Amino acid sequence: MPTDVSTAILMDETGGHVESASVLRMFSFMGFPYNVLGPLALVLVPAFLRDFCYRVFARNRGEIWKQVRKVTGLGEAQLEVYRDRIVGLEDDEDTEIDLSWGFEVKKKEF
């Protein structure tokens, strides 16, 4: 199973969505104002512009989050509890992932 988690993918009743479309469609499952802003952005912002911005953010997400944490004082997001819900990671507990993704480092015991 691939472990490339470099882009967001959403499978819903209308099919598969990647990059900005997947993130904005996920907003519909969130509360106000996201459930309004996501669908609105899908309609008003052209896909090429949304995807360009998504790729710039994705390429620099580690540095962006470091700065956000520095400014806001927020701690690390820990995704380990959601590992079984992430495609490609659900069955493979030994896969090591960059810490910037929010996963714990598991030390192997001998």
PDB file of C-alpha atoms in Angstrom:
ATOM      1  CA  MET A   1       0.000   0.000   0.000  1.00  0.00           C
ATOM      2  CA  PRO A   2       1.477   3.419  -0.881  1.00  0.00           C
ATOM      3  CA  THR A   3       2.346   5.748   1.983  1.00  0.00           C
ATOM      4  CA  ASP A   4       2.439   8.975  -0.012  1.00  0.00           C
ATOM      5  CA  VAL A   5       0.307  11.322   2.057  1.00  0.00           C
ATOM      6  CA  SER A   6       1.424  14.427   0.195  1.00  0.00           C
ATOM      7  CA  THR A   7      -2.029  15.378  -1.060  1.00  0.00           C
ATOM      8  CA  ALA A   8      -5.566  15.326   0.261  1.00  0.00           C
ATOM      9  CA  ILE A   9      -7.972  12.830  -1.285  1.00  0.00           C
ATOM     10  CA  LEU A  10     -11.694  12.639  -0.606  1.00  0.00           C
ATOM     11  CA  MET A  11     -14.024   9.915  -1.808  1.00  0.00           C
ATOM     12  CA  ASP A  12     -17.689  10.827  -1.499  1.00  0.00           C
ATOM     13  CA  GLU A  13     -21.015  10.069  -3.192  1.00  0.00           C
ATOM     14  CA  THR A  14     -20.028  12.136  -6.247  1.00  0.00           C
ATOM     15  CA  GLY A  15     -16.662  10.419  -6.769  1.00  0.00           C
ATOM     16  CA  GLY A  16     -13.024  11.068  -5.943  1.00  0.00           C
ATOM     17  CA  HIS A  17     -11.585  14.532  -5.372  1.00  0.00           C
ATOM     18  CA  VAL A  18      -7.976  15.658  -4.963  1.00  0.00           C
ATOM     19  CA  GLU A  19      -6.056  18.756  -3.947  1.00  0.00           C
ATOM     20  CA  SER A  20      -8.155  21.865  -3.314  1.00  0.00           C
ATOM     21  CA  ALA A  21     -11.450  20.242  -4.291  1.00  0.00           C
ATOM     22  CA  SER A  22     -11.028  17.548  -1.630  1.00  0.00           C
ATOM     23  CA  VAL A  23     -10.204  20.051   1.112  1.00  0.00           C
ATOM     24  CA  LEU A  24     -13.055  22.388   0.204  1.00  0.00           C
ATOM     25  CA  ARG A  25     -15.523  19.481  -0.026  1.00  0.00           C
ATOM     26  CA  MET A  26     -14.413  18.348   3.445  1.00  0.00           C
ATOM     27  CA  PHE A  27     -15.485  21.764   4.723  1.00  0.00           C
ATOM     28  CA  SER A  28     -19.127  20.739   4.207  1.00  0.00           C
ATOM     29  CA  PHE A  29     -18.724  18.248   7.065  1.00  0.00           C
ATOM     30  CA  MET A  30     -17.523  20.983   9.409  1.00  0.00           C
ATOM     31  CA  GLY A  31     -19.525  23.597  11.242  1.00  0.00           C
ATOM     32  CA  PHE A  32     -20.203  27.197  10.367  1.00  0.00           C
ATOM     33  CA  PRO A  33     -18.556  29.133   8.654  1.00  0.00           C
ATOM     34  CA  TYR A  34     -16.595  26.344   6.913  1.00  0.00           C
ATOM     35  CA  ASN A  35     -19.703  24.542   5.656  1.00  0.00           C
ATOM     36  CA  VAL A  36     -20.612  27.749   3.793  1.00  0.00           C
ATOM     37  CA  LEU A  37     -17.131  28.874   2.687  1.00  0.00           C
ATOM     38  CA  GLY A  38     -16.061  25.524   1.175  1.00  0.00           C
ATOM     39  CA  PRO A  39     -18.887  25.146  -1.354  1.00  0.00           C
ATOM     40  CA  LEU A  40     -18.759  28.870  -2.091  1.00  0.00           C
ATOM     41  CA  ALA A  41     -15.025  28.698  -2.919  1.00  0.00           C
ATOM     42  CA  LEU A  42     -15.631  25.663  -5.141  1.00  0.00           C
ATOM     43  CA  VAL A  43     -18.011  27.753  -7.239  1.00  0.00           C
ATOM     44  CA  LEU A  44     -16.333  31.173  -7.172  1.00  0.00           C
ATOM     45  CA  VAL A  45     -12.598  30.382  -7.349  1.00  0.00           C
ATOM     46  CA  PRO A  46     -11.341  28.735 -10.560  1.00  0.00           C
ATOM     47  CA  ALA A  47      -9.829  25.271 -10.075  1.00  0.00           C
ATOM     48  CA  PHE A  48      -6.450  26.213 -11.567  1.00  0.00           C
ATOM     49  CA  LEU A  49      -6.053  29.013  -8.995  1.00  0.00           C
ATOM     50  CA  ARG A  50      -7.283  26.873  -6.067  1.00  0.00           C
ATOM     51  CA  ASP A  51      -4.956  24.020  -7.022  1.00  0.00           C
ATOM     52  CA  PHE A  52      -1.985  26.347  -7.494  1.00  0.00           C
ATOM     53  CA  CYS A  53      -2.504  27.764  -3.985  1.00  0.00           C
ATOM     54  CA  TYR A  54      -2.995  24.250  -2.594  1.00  0.00           C
ATOM     55  CA  ARG A  55       0.309  23.072  -4.127  1.00  0.00           C
ATOM     56  CA  VAL A  56       2.215  26.090  -2.783  1.00  0.00           C
ATOM     57  CA  PHE A  57       0.802  25.438   0.695  1.00  0.00           C
ATOM     58  CA  ALA A  58       1.453  21.676   0.444  1.00  0.00           C
ATOM     59  CA  ARG A  59       5.053  22.229  -0.621  1.00  0.00           C
ATOM     60  CA  ASN A  60       5.676  24.564   2.331  1.00  0.00           C
ATOM     61  CA  ARG A  61       3.301  23.173   4.965  1.00  0.00           C
ATOM     62  CA  GLY A  62       6.046  22.191   7.410  1.00  0.00           C
ATOM     63  CA  GLU A  63       7.497  25.699   7.542  1.00  0.00           C
ATOM     64  CA  ILE A  64       4.042  27.288   7.574  1.00  0.00           C
ATOM     65  CA  TRP A  65       2.932  25.210  10.580  1.00  0.00           C
ATOM     66  CA  LYS A  66       6.194  25.907  12.429  1.00  0.00           C
ATOM     67  CA  GLN A  67       5.505  29.623  12.097  1.00  0.00           C
ATOM     68  CA  VAL A  68       1.834  29.198  13.092  1.00  0.00           C
ATOM     69  CA  ARG A  69       2.874  27.268  16.209  1.00  0.00           C
ATOM     70  CA  LYS A  70       5.500  29.888  17.037  1.00  0.00           C
ATOM     71  CA  VAL A  71       3.012  32.763  16.720  1.00  0.00           C
ATOM     72  CA  THR A  72      -0.037  31.108  18.307  1.00  0.00           C
ATOM     73  CA  GLY A  73       1.700  28.908  20.863  1.00  0.00           C
ATOM     74  CA  LEU A  74      -0.418  25.945  19.790  1.00  0.00           C
ATOM     75  CA  GLY A  75       1.085  22.489  20.274  1.00  0.00           C
ATOM     76  CA  GLU A  76       1.677  19.692  17.838  1.00  0.00           C
ATOM     77  CA  ALA A  77      -1.335  18.021  16.257  1.00  0.00           C
ATOM     78  CA  GLN A  78      -1.114  14.308  16.988  1.00  0.00           C
ATOM     79  CA  LEU A  79      -2.590  12.195  14.230  1.00  0.00           C
ATOM     80  CA  GLU A  80      -1.592   8.798  15.601  1.00  0.00           C
ATOM     81  CA  VAL A  81      -5.129   8.158  16.888  1.00  0.00           C
ATOM     82  CA  TYR A  82      -6.428   8.634  13.323  1.00  0.00           C
ATOM     83  CA  ARG A  83      -3.780   6.462  11.636  1.00  0.00           C
ATOM     84  CA  ASP A  84      -6.291   3.688  10.850  1.00  0.00           C
ATOM     85  CA  ARG A  85      -8.453   6.175   8.912  1.00  0.00           C
ATOM     86  CA  ILE A  86      -5.664   7.342   6.593  1.00  0.00           C
ATOM     87  CA  VAL A  87      -5.454   5.424   3.321  1.00  0.00           C
ATOM     88  CA  GLY A  88      -2.168   3.584   3.076  1.00  0.00           C
ATOM     89  CA  LEU A  89      -1.450   3.636   6.801  1.00  0.00           C
ATOM     90  CA  GLU A  90      -4.346   1.679   8.239  1.00  0.00           C
ATOM     91  CA  ASP A  91      -2.622  -1.724   8.137  1.00  0.00           C
ATOM     92  CA  ASP A  92       1.022  -0.742   8.435  1.00  0.00           C
ATOM     93  CA  GLU A  93       2.060   0.345  11.915  1.00  0.00           C
ATOM     94  CA  ASP A  94       5.771   0.063  11.083  1.00  0.00           C
ATOM     95  CA  THR A  95       5.742   2.756   8.392  1.00  0.00           C
ATOM     96  CA  GLU A  96       7.780   5.710   9.549  1.00  0.00           C
ATOM     97  CA  ILE A  97       6.400   9.100   8.625  1.00  0.00           C
ATOM     98  CA  ASP A  98       7.998  12.530   8.869  1.00  0.00           C
ATOM     99  CA  LEU A  99       7.240  14.120  12.243  1.00  0.00           C
ATOM    100  CA  SER A 100       5.861  17.210  10.502  1.00  0.00           C
ATOM    101  CA  TRP A 101       2.808  15.100   9.665  1.00  0.00           C
ATOM    102  CA  GLY A 102       1.914  14.863  13.379  1.00  0.00           C
ATOM    103  CA  PHE A 103       2.654  11.183  13.972  1.00  0.00           C
ATOM    104  CA  GLU A 104       4.502   9.858  16.994  1.00  0.00           C
ATOM    105  CA  VAL A 105       7.888   8.289  16.612  1.00  0.00           C
ATOM    106  CA  LYS A 106       7.660   4.661  17.655  1.00  0.00           C
ATOM    107  CA  LYS A 107      10.875   3.249  19.042  1.00  0.00           C
ATOM    108  CA  LYS A 108      11.480  -0.343  18.157  1.00  0.00           C
ATOM    109  CA  GLU A 109      12.230  -2.580  21.069  1.00  0.00           C
ATOM    110  CA  PHE A 110      14.731  -5.368  20.667  1.00  0.00           C
TER     111      PHE A 110
END
